[in-house]
């Protein structure tokens, strides 16, 4: 029912609102028109319209909110419902909302509480067994009620708060929260990961049986041997910086994997390897990897704890320390492998000034241009993850690397299909695009 | 067992974290939060390890009188004074915030400001028009830079009867060829990350343990 409280009540609450005809029409359009207005209300509206069209001032308090929509909250464990409602129209004096909830017994009917102008809505609702579930601000149109019981039906009333009496909506239709085993919005990712895992397993199995797998040449990784040899010839150390990120970043894991291969080559040539670290966990892992790599090539005595050490957690403190190290120790080869930030250029340019051969590798697209301009070789994006496989040439790892190529081929096909669909049928293209959202 | 133990741990934790990503089951969410809490605990402990590593590095440098060993005293004294100030007067007031605001912050700002000079020298090297590719980079770079500054809005002209401004050319270079290359790299990075994670979870990649056998 459309209700506009005005005249005496409006003045009593000290509220005066200038209602323009357009605002009034908008308000009526936003109101719940599912219930027929009573004759009295119609007369009231007609009076307001007439007065407004004559350009007079009409004091109005607010509008009864329409009943909210209740639906099961997606991707939850069956303990939440989501309420949505339309925002108040222009000129509506609603200041916020209270949300009241009632557990519906099985087979039970919902009897709308009998509100009266003389009794506050909260008292009526409390007396009728309703609980206040929470409140929402004026701008809110969505509210999630959590910690509910799975399968239990609930109904809600939205109470609009004004400076005058609160205005309750009609009760919603009952709804029960349902449990989802999987997050529906992530099913496409699950399918993609499952397919990718399957491809990895199949290709690893093929590699195990001795299939020849072609891997394209990566210049930056081909140069590792040459770079280590250069250090050996010059009698100067190798510097290896495994990025600034912690150990739980995949880029750092890839950097540590490459460190293992570089340490093996350094061990073979009896060349000193220095590895300063910004993260203490990465330092602990790097120490273990270098120690094991030296042992693997029969040179465990080469390992010294002070060559793989912690510097500082401060970003530019670390950059200053490594730049200073490059100027003092003059390493013949610098490796900057992993994730870097603004300090990348400080490191790469200082290394360039010392005349060292520099190999960088990062998955940070923002830092790639700096490395490309200041280093001799740069591993771009995915090449960073291929590093340890490429250097070790282990058949099983080659199989896993090959799966990336197949996945890339699938992505290229999907992009091509998307382009063609966009040209032929934009509607189907949108549906196709939705598969990847 | 030395290798198998960590591989089993990596497999179990990796699979649990993967399941957690796909299911709203609160058990997995709790488990995820526990793992995050433990990560903080482990990080705290390894800071002790890191500090000890730093102290040992500089003590050995002093003992061996390596090149510039005198500066190691500065590091060790700085470390002792800062930790001592934080321990005695706490971090909210007293000498610790003074040390941080008047020594640490200006030194970091100095290092950061050096970037301006490094950008200049790197740009000079990258923009030398010695090859076709480098010339293209130079032209594209010049157009983008001009299009980003106020004066760029005053440059416009007609190409095949279509009025076009330098700002539009700059935006096109950034949003079409540049973004396409960037996305290509990001797709490769995403696949590389996933493949590395799968290799570790399945125990195919063992280099991070220090051995690949």
XYZ file of C-alpha atoms in Angstrom:
650
model
C 0.000 0.000 0.000
C 1.261 3.373 -0.899
C 1.284 5.528 2.177
C 2.404 9.080 2.369
C 2.345 10.423 5.858
C 1.903 14.114 5.784
C -0.197 16.951 7.028
C -0.656 16.784 10.804
C 1.797 13.966 11.483
C 4.398 15.486 9.244
C 4.272 18.788 11.045
C 4.186 17.023 14.389
C 7.557 15.502 13.594
C 8.907 18.816 12.442
C 9.539 17.577 8.915
C 8.767 19.640 5.919
C 9.639 18.403 2.503
C 9.200 20.191 -0.764
C 7.850 17.596 -3.105
C 8.186 18.409 -6.782
C 5.894 16.583 -9.192
C 8.789 14.641 -10.745
C 10.055 13.480 -7.373
C 6.603 12.342 -6.440
C 6.201 10.346 -9.640
C 9.608 8.714 -9.054
C 8.646 7.838 -5.509
C 5.424 6.236 -6.581
C 7.253 4.256 -9.279
C 9.720 2.950 -6.687
C 6.988 1.891 -4.289
C 5.502 -1.529 -3.923
C 2.507 -1.538 -6.234
C 1.798 -5.241 -5.796
C -0.850 -4.364 -3.231
C -3.745 -2.266 -4.394
C -3.952 1.086 -2.642
C -7.023 1.621 -0.571
C -9.585 4.232 -1.510
C -8.376 6.411 1.326
C -4.795 6.209 0.144
C -5.830 6.993 -3.422
C -7.652 10.039 -2.207
C -4.581 11.032 -0.280
C -2.330 10.651 -3.311
C -4.738 12.569 -5.463
C -4.719 15.351 -2.920
C -0.926 15.417 -2.837
C -0.771 15.453 -6.628
C -3.264 18.233 -6.843
C -1.491 20.294 -4.214
C 1.901 19.627 -5.764
C 0.772 20.495 -9.268
C -0.444 23.776 -7.907
C 3.088 24.357 -6.709
C 2.367 24.218 -3.020
C 4.617 22.771 -0.322
C 3.673 19.330 1.017
C 5.269 17.957 4.148
C 6.016 14.212 3.767
C 7.614 11.800 6.203
C 8.478 8.654 4.312
C 7.340 5.618 2.402
C 6.717 2.067 3.501
C 9.514 -0.033 1.998
C 8.613 -2.876 -0.359
C 9.192 -6.383 1.025
C 12.803 -7.435 0.344
C 13.747 -10.368 -1.877
C 15.248 -13.279 0.064
C 17.529 -15.803 -1.585
C 20.069 -18.420 -0.553
C 23.566 -16.942 -0.237
C 25.650 -18.545 -2.972
C 28.899 -20.416 -2.273
C 28.298 -20.926 1.443
C 27.964 -23.880 3.804
C 24.186 -23.523 4.168
C 24.165 -20.950 6.950
C 23.256 -17.670 5.279
C 20.455 -15.915 3.392
C 20.762 -12.745 1.335
C 18.180 -9.967 1.429
C 17.949 -7.417 -1.373
C 15.607 -4.464 -1.632
C 15.073 -1.453 -3.835
C 16.582 1.806 -2.598
C 14.214 4.545 -1.445
C 13.027 6.940 -4.099
C 13.816 10.658 -4.195
C 12.160 12.563 -1.385
C 11.777 9.505 0.825
C 12.850 10.412 4.343
C 14.060 6.921 5.289
C 17.213 7.137 7.427
C 18.128 3.457 7.661
C 16.665 0.009 8.164
C 16.097 -2.619 10.808
C 15.858 -6.222 9.639
C 13.568 -8.524 11.617
C 13.593 -12.307 11.272
C 11.122 -15.056 12.143
C 11.740 -18.813 12.075
C 8.902 -20.423 10.120
C 7.701 -23.711 11.467
C 7.230 -26.510 8.945
C 3.789 -26.182 7.364
C 3.142 -23.048 9.404
C 1.630 -19.907 7.921
C 3.040 -16.448 8.202
C 0.623 -14.035 9.763
C 1.620 -10.414 9.153
C 1.849 -8.589 12.485
C -0.917 -6.107 13.139
C 0.816 -2.750 13.293
C -0.866 0.210 14.869
C 0.060 3.863 14.787
C 0.061 4.049 18.565
C 2.442 1.120 19.201
C 6.063 1.123 17.949
C 6.751 -1.477 15.230
C 9.573 -3.042 17.280
C 7.200 -3.770 20.162
C 4.634 -5.326 17.831
C 7.298 -7.507 16.164
C 8.873 -8.589 19.466
C 5.467 -9.493 20.863
C 4.779 -11.554 17.716
C 8.008 -13.594 18.209
C 10.232 -11.812 15.688
C 13.935 -11.236 16.398
C 15.912 -8.255 15.228
C 18.541 -9.777 12.891
C 20.468 -6.566 12.282
C 20.374 -3.129 10.756
C 21.423 -1.542 7.490
C 22.382 1.945 6.398
C 20.302 4.058 4.039
C 22.559 3.377 1.042
C 22.511 -0.410 1.577
C 20.377 -2.552 -0.693
C 21.900 -5.962 0.177
C 22.218 -7.575 3.597
C 23.463 -11.065 4.455
C 22.037 -12.879 7.461
C 24.614 -15.453 8.559
C 24.912 -18.122 11.272
C 21.522 -19.573 10.332
C 20.415 -23.187 10.555
C 20.627 -25.194 7.321
C 17.175 -26.205 6.026
C 15.256 -24.014 8.489
C 12.879 -21.585 6.768
C 12.991 -17.902 7.681
C 10.901 -14.876 6.818
C 11.924 -11.241 7.139
C 10.429 -7.801 7.600
C 12.342 -4.688 6.584
C 11.557 -1.734 8.831
C 12.353 1.681 7.388
C 13.504 4.111 10.088
C 12.397 7.719 9.834
C 12.319 10.617 12.247
C 8.759 9.604 12.883
C 7.295 6.175 13.369
C 9.219 3.245 11.777
C 7.559 1.790 8.677
C 7.575 -1.981 8.345
C 7.375 -3.821 5.024
C 5.239 -6.856 4.368
C 6.822 -10.196 5.456
C 8.876 -11.949 2.781
C 8.094 -15.389 1.461
C 9.889 -18.044 3.559
C 13.318 -19.202 2.411
C 15.782 -21.757 3.823
C 19.592 -21.638 3.489
C 21.044 -24.418 1.346
C 24.516 -25.934 1.502
C 26.888 -25.914 -1.494
C 29.688 -28.466 -1.532
C 31.642 -26.476 -4.117
C 31.877 -22.760 -4.761
C 29.807 -22.474 -7.936
C 31.692 -19.385 -9.085
C 34.967 -21.332 -9.073
C 33.814 -24.478 -10.874
C 35.306 -23.235 -14.168
C 38.683 -22.845 -12.419
C 38.338 -26.331 -10.933
C 37.670 -27.816 -14.377
C 40.652 -25.934 -15.862
C 42.982 -27.029 -13.041
C 41.773 -30.644 -13.316
C 42.401 -30.634 -17.075
C 45.800 -29.075 -16.577
C 46.756 -31.624 -13.909
C 45.641 -34.422 -16.199
C 47.795 -33.021 -19.016
C 50.784 -32.812 -16.652
C 50.330 -36.424 -15.524
C 49.898 -37.701 -19.121
C 52.957 -35.848 -20.416
C 55.090 -36.856 -17.424
C 54.106 -40.468 -18.111
C 55.037 -40.027 -21.789
C 58.390 -38.567 -20.759
C 58.932 -41.470 -18.353
C 58.480 -43.867 -21.281
C 61.213 -42.033 -23.180
C 59.227 -39.801 -25.559
C 61.270 -36.939 -27.028
C 59.733 -33.610 -26.053
C 60.766 -30.457 -27.869
C 61.460 -27.389 -25.765
C 62.333 -24.145 -27.519
C 65.697 -22.539 -26.894
C 65.742 -19.937 -24.101
C 68.724 -17.624 -24.562
C 68.866 -16.484 -20.934
C 69.129 -20.049 -19.668
C 71.587 -21.088 -22.372
C 73.836 -18.285 -21.089
C 73.987 -19.637 -17.514
C 76.863 -21.989 -18.287
C 78.776 -19.189 -20.048
C 78.121 -16.773 -17.163
C 79.354 -19.215 -14.515
C 82.404 -20.007 -16.684
C 83.170 -16.299 -16.993
C 83.210 -15.913 -13.210
C 85.526 -18.899 -12.924
C 87.927 -17.504 -15.521
C 87.999 -14.084 -13.888
C 88.343 -15.555 -10.396
C 85.442 -13.480 -9.174
C 82.277 -14.582 -7.364
C 78.750 -15.096 -8.695
C 75.981 -13.000 -7.155
C 72.511 -14.566 -6.928
C 69.535 -12.521 -5.638
C 66.359 -14.643 -5.298
C 63.955 -11.697 -5.375
C 62.261 -9.863 -2.539
C 59.155 -11.956 -2.040
C 58.667 -14.538 0.718
C 58.868 -18.295 0.223
C 55.117 -18.806 -0.273
C 55.227 -16.965 -3.609
C 55.611 -19.316 -6.562
C 58.073 -16.911 -8.215
C 60.414 -17.305 -5.233
C 60.096 -21.102 -5.407
C 61.078 -20.898 -9.097
C 64.037 -18.658 -8.171
C 65.181 -21.172 -5.550
C 64.854 -23.991 -8.096
C 67.154 -22.113 -10.491
C 69.514 -21.316 -7.587
C 69.947 -25.070 -7.079
C 71.067 -25.524 -10.694
C 73.344 -22.468 -10.643
C 74.929 -23.638 -7.348
C 75.642 -27.039 -8.925
C 77.456 -25.390 -11.829
C 79.306 -23.047 -9.438
C 80.289 -26.092 -7.394
C 81.549 -27.934 -10.460
C 83.805 -24.978 -11.331
C 84.847 -24.249 -7.709
C 83.429 -20.738 -7.989
C 82.197 -18.740 -5.015
C 78.463 -18.060 -4.954
C 77.101 -15.168 -2.861
C 73.388 -15.064 -2.109
C 72.071 -12.130 -0.007
C 68.460 -12.464 1.150
C 65.686 -10.150 2.154
C 63.453 -12.784 3.764
C 64.787 -15.014 6.565
C 62.707 -18.041 5.466
C 64.049 -17.714 1.919
C 67.537 -17.467 3.419
C 67.072 -20.719 5.360
C 65.807 -22.521 2.233
C 68.569 -21.024 0.037
C 71.234 -22.183 2.517
C 69.861 -25.724 2.390
C 69.598 -25.709 -1.419
C 73.149 -24.415 -1.944
C 74.569 -26.865 0.614
C 72.791 -29.808 -1.066
C 73.810 -28.653 -4.547
C 77.461 -28.499 -3.577
C 77.144 -31.976 -2.021
C 75.458 -33.284 -5.200
C 78.546 -32.386 -7.254
C 80.905 -33.756 -4.600
C 82.075 -30.369 -3.243
C 80.396 -30.013 0.186
C 83.455 -28.194 1.559
C 82.713 -25.205 -0.701
C 79.630 -24.275 1.302
C 79.930 -21.441 3.823
C 76.983 -20.055 5.799
C 78.260 -16.510 5.429
C 77.891 -16.683 1.630
C 74.142 -17.204 1.862
C 73.032 -14.654 4.403
C 70.293 -12.337 5.577
C 70.567 -8.602 4.972
C 67.450 -6.681 5.965
C 63.700 -6.693 5.452
C 63.772 -3.056 4.309
C 63.305 -2.827 0.522
C 65.751 -0.023 -0.189
C 68.012 -1.054 2.660
C 68.363 -4.354 0.832
C 68.961 -2.576 -2.485
C 71.682 -0.420 -0.895
C 73.377 -3.450 0.662
C 73.376 -5.450 -2.593
C 74.549 -2.446 -4.640
C 77.377 -1.940 -2.146
C 78.238 -5.628 -2.347
C 78.465 -5.405 -6.153
C 80.816 -2.412 -5.922
C 83.051 -4.020 -3.266
C 83.152 -7.673 -4.357
C 82.866 -6.980 -8.111
C 81.077 -10.241 -8.980
C 81.632 -11.237 -12.613
C 78.090 -12.596 -12.930
C 74.863 -11.308 -11.419
C 71.628 -13.271 -11.296
C 68.465 -11.367 -10.375
C 65.864 -14.112 -10.393
C 62.451 -13.882 -8.707
C 60.045 -11.074 -7.939
C 61.397 -7.555 -7.739
C 59.869 -4.150 -7.233
C 61.142 -0.555 -7.634
C 64.655 -1.561 -6.536
C 65.120 -3.671 -9.692
C 66.662 -0.801 -11.635
C 68.992 0.178 -8.770
C 70.351 -3.384 -8.721
C 70.527 -3.892 -12.493
C 72.096 -0.512 -13.260
C 74.710 -0.872 -10.518
C 75.569 -4.337 -11.854
C 75.777 -2.929 -15.356
C 78.167 -0.221 -14.151
C 80.482 -2.864 -12.631
C 80.697 -4.634 -16.008
C 79.218 -7.926 -14.788
C 77.327 -10.244 -17.114
C 73.752 -10.063 -15.868
C 70.914 -12.565 -16.163
C 67.555 -11.454 -14.803
C 64.271 -13.299 -14.580
C 60.994 -12.046 -13.179
C 57.258 -12.560 -13.434
C 56.654 -8.914 -12.550
C 55.593 -7.276 -15.819
C 56.249 -3.793 -14.403
C 59.934 -4.552 -13.798
C 60.631 -6.389 -17.065
C 61.477 -3.232 -19.083
C 64.106 -2.227 -16.503
C 65.763 -5.620 -16.571
C 65.621 -5.782 -20.372
C 67.382 -2.420 -20.683
C 70.038 -3.047 -18.013
C 70.755 -6.807 -18.204
C 72.347 -8.995 -20.855
C 69.632 -11.656 -20.706
C 66.135 -11.551 -19.259
C 63.813 -14.448 -18.517
C 60.344 -13.087 -19.158
C 57.338 -14.355 -17.225
C 56.884 -18.054 -17.860
C 60.584 -18.537 -18.742
C 61.317 -17.979 -15.057
C 59.250 -21.065 -14.200
C 60.900 -23.106 -16.945
C 64.379 -22.302 -15.627
C 65.148 -25.252 -13.377
C 63.605 -27.714 -15.866
C 65.573 -26.270 -18.758
C 68.850 -26.382 -16.838
C 68.373 -29.856 -15.336
C 66.857 -31.393 -18.542
C 65.176 -33.957 -16.336
C 62.672 -35.883 -18.501
C 59.853 -35.871 -15.936
C 60.115 -32.128 -15.443
C 60.238 -31.611 -19.220
C 56.903 -33.422 -19.435
C 55.381 -31.018 -16.919
C 56.848 -28.051 -18.793
C 55.385 -29.280 -22.056
C 51.898 -29.226 -20.530
C 52.174 -25.412 -20.354
C 52.484 -25.325 -24.149
C 49.303 -27.395 -24.562
C 47.449 -25.128 -22.115
C 48.656 -22.092 -24.039
C 47.412 -23.625 -27.288
C 43.983 -24.116 -25.685
C 43.934 -20.499 -24.508
C 44.847 -19.283 -28.008
C 41.999 -21.365 -29.464
C 39.596 -19.936 -26.851
C 40.673 -16.356 -27.681
C 40.225 -17.051 -31.403
C 36.757 -18.564 -30.832
C 35.837 -15.549 -28.683
C 36.900 -13.127 -31.422
C 34.936 -15.021 -34.080
C 31.821 -15.202 -31.883
C 32.061 -11.469 -31.137
C 31.931 -10.827 -34.877
C 29.238 -13.375 -35.730
C 26.981 -13.340 -32.666
C 27.667 -10.931 -29.766
C 25.011 -12.631 -27.579
C 26.661 -16.044 -27.816
C 30.036 -14.328 -27.356
C 28.813 -12.925 -24.027
C 27.735 -16.408 -22.901
C 31.107 -17.789 -24.005
C 32.872 -15.017 -22.085
C 30.821 -15.836 -18.986
C 32.407 -19.321 -18.950
C 35.715 -17.701 -18.029
C 34.455 -15.229 -15.425
C 62.858 -40.345 4.279
C 64.848 -37.101 4.240
C 63.345 -36.278 0.841
C 60.099 -38.257 1.086
C 58.946 -36.571 4.327
C 58.888 -33.014 2.929
C 57.284 -34.260 -0.309
C 54.461 -35.911 1.650
C 53.985 -32.741 3.721
C 53.950 -30.610 0.534
C 51.401 -32.965 -1.079
C 49.035 -33.081 1.913
C 49.159 -29.344 2.672
C 49.032 -28.450 -1.041
C 45.951 -30.600 -1.643
C 44.210 -29.273 1.481
C 44.835 -25.677 0.436
C 43.589 -26.456 -3.061
C 40.396 -28.034 -1.688
C 39.953 -25.015 0.577
C 39.902 -22.774 -2.488
C 37.047 -24.694 -4.090
C 34.788 -25.505 -1.134
C 32.983 -23.239 1.355
C 33.356 -25.919 4.063
C 34.250 -24.014 7.282
C 36.650 -26.806 8.349
C 38.967 -25.961 5.452
C 38.618 -22.249 6.126
C 39.656 -22.816 9.757
C 42.564 -24.941 8.555
C 43.604 -22.193 6.158
C 43.569 -19.632 8.960
C 45.611 -21.950 11.188
C 48.202 -22.311 8.411
C 48.327 -18.502 8.057
C 48.802 -18.124 11.839
C 51.598 -20.692 11.810
C 53.227 -18.878 8.941
C 53.441 -15.765 11.125
C 54.906 -17.812 13.988
C 57.503 -19.391 11.690
C 58.342 -15.970 10.208
C 58.887 -14.559 13.704
C 61.255 -17.415 14.550
C 63.175 -17.090 11.307
C 63.785 -13.382 11.998
C 65.898 -14.555 14.931
C 67.714 -16.847 12.498
C 68.141 -13.970 10.024
C 69.468 -11.578 12.657
C 71.912 -14.221 13.854
C 73.036 -14.740 10.230
C 73.643 -10.988 9.847
C 75.599 -10.753 13.114
C 77.744 -13.783 12.246
C 78.441 -12.432 8.737
C 79.756 -9.134 10.087
C 81.679 -10.652 13.007
C 83.522 -12.942 10.582
C 84.204 -9.977 8.309
C 85.747 -8.074 11.216
C 87.734 -11.122 12.358
C 89.165 -11.673 8.867
C 89.744 -7.963 8.253
C 88.037 -8.248 4.861
C 87.796 -5.207 2.632
C 85.882 -2.343 4.321
C 85.551 -4.378 7.523
C 85.249 -1.157 9.549
C 81.728 -0.615 8.220
C 80.641 -3.852 9.839
C 81.030 -2.077 13.183
C 78.492 0.500 11.988
C 76.018 -2.279 11.150
C 76.506 -4.072 14.461
C 76.360 -0.880 16.546
C 73.286 0.305 14.590
C 71.563 -3.026 15.160
C 72.353 -3.046 18.899
C 71.306 0.577 19.459
C 68.026 0.213 17.518
C 67.001 -3.060 19.165
C 68.117 -1.723 22.553
C 66.128 1.509 22.127
C 63.011 -0.441 21.159
C 63.509 -2.831 24.096
C 64.053 -0.177 26.750
C 61.817 2.711 25.650
C 59.386 0.719 23.467
C 58.549 1.733 19.899
C 55.848 4.388 20.370
C 58.087 7.107 21.829
C 61.676 7.732 22.831
C 64.787 7.158 20.712
C 63.341 4.403 18.493
C 60.889 6.568 16.449
C 63.585 9.284 16.345
C 66.079 6.792 14.868
C 63.483 5.575 12.411
C 62.314 9.017 11.258
C 65.724 10.699 11.154
C 68.021 7.928 9.951
C 66.072 5.055 8.380
C 63.504 7.107 6.438
C 65.990 9.636 4.915
C 68.336 6.792 3.897
C 65.501 4.917 2.207
C 64.354 8.113 0.473
C 67.897 8.706 -0.755
C 68.054 5.230 -2.300
C 64.642 5.717 -3.858
C 65.579 9.095 -5.322
C 68.619 7.524 -6.992
C 66.101 5.794 -9.254
C 65.676 9.027 -11.229
C 69.314 8.879 -12.346
C 69.167 5.150 -13.052
C 66.008 5.627 -15.137
C 67.817 8.294 -17.172
C 70.847 6.081 -17.875
C 68.698 3.004 -18.637
C 66.433 5.030 -20.951
C 69.422 6.402 -22.813
C 70.674 2.847 -23.432
C 67.234 1.473 -24.370
C 66.333 4.337 -26.700
C 69.488 4.373 -28.823
C 68.104 3.887 -32.330
C 70.643 1.330 -33.542
C 68.177 -1.216 -34.906
C 64.652 -1.139 -36.330
C 63.231 -2.490 -33.067
C 65.079 0.082 -30.968
C 63.872 2.859 -33.304
C 60.282 1.661 -32.960
C 60.713 1.644 -29.184
C 62.139 5.165 -29.293
C 59.255 6.493 -31.415
C 56.604 4.729 -29.311
C 58.264 5.903 -26.092
C 58.436 9.493 -27.297
C 54.769 9.452 -28.367
C 53.609 7.963 -25.064
C 55.679 10.384 -22.990
C 54.429 13.408 -24.962
C 50.860 12.120 -24.754
C 51.076 11.859 -20.957
C 52.043 15.496 -20.350
C 49.823 18.583 -20.650
C 51.459 19.870 -23.810
C 50.540 16.621 -25.599
C 46.885 17.704 -25.750
C 47.854 20.543 -28.112
C 49.245 18.161 -30.768
C 46.672 16.840 -33.191
C 46.433 16.191 -36.891
C 44.514 14.443 -39.617
C 45.362 10.909 -40.720
C 43.399 9.690 -43.795
C 40.812 12.340 -43.080
C 40.390 11.324 -39.450
C 41.227 13.932 -36.831
C 43.442 12.372 -34.184
C 45.314 13.818 -31.219
C 48.604 12.762 -29.645
C 46.780 11.822 -26.452
C 44.645 9.355 -28.427
C 47.738 7.846 -30.077
C 49.389 7.555 -26.677
C 46.296 5.891 -25.187
C 46.063 3.510 -28.146
C 49.718 2.495 -27.764
C 49.200 1.812 -24.073
C 45.821 0.103 -24.342
C 46.279 -2.002 -27.471
C 49.817 -3.215 -28.352
C 51.232 -2.651 -24.850
C 48.299 -4.269 -23.042
C 48.213 -7.194 -25.497
C 51.895 -7.950 -24.792
C 51.333 -7.528 -21.067
C 48.379 -9.934 -21.101
C 50.372 -12.459 -23.095
C 53.074 -12.351 -20.426
C 50.501 -12.604 -17.636
C 48.864 -15.671 -19.214
C 52.294 -17.309 -19.421
C 53.019 -16.367 -15.799
C 49.684 -17.801 -14.662
C 50.335 -21.090 -16.440
C 53.911 -21.194 -15.146
C 52.741 -20.623 -11.579
C 50.072 -23.304 -11.842
C 52.474 -25.792 -13.428
C 55.115 -25.143 -10.748
C 52.547 -25.518 -7.967
C 51.244 -28.781 -9.468
C 54.792 -30.110 -9.901
C 55.548 -29.407 -6.236
C 52.261 -30.841 -4.963
C 52.701 -34.005 -7.022
C 56.341 -34.336 -5.955
C 57.683 -34.036 -9.512
C 59.721 -30.923 -8.700
C 62.145 -31.485 -5.820
C 64.851 -28.914 -6.538
C 63.549 -26.629 -3.787
C 64.576 -29.335 -1.312
C 68.134 -29.006 -2.525
C 68.113 -32.202 -4.539
C 66.402 -33.390 -7.701
C 66.940 -37.152 -7.332
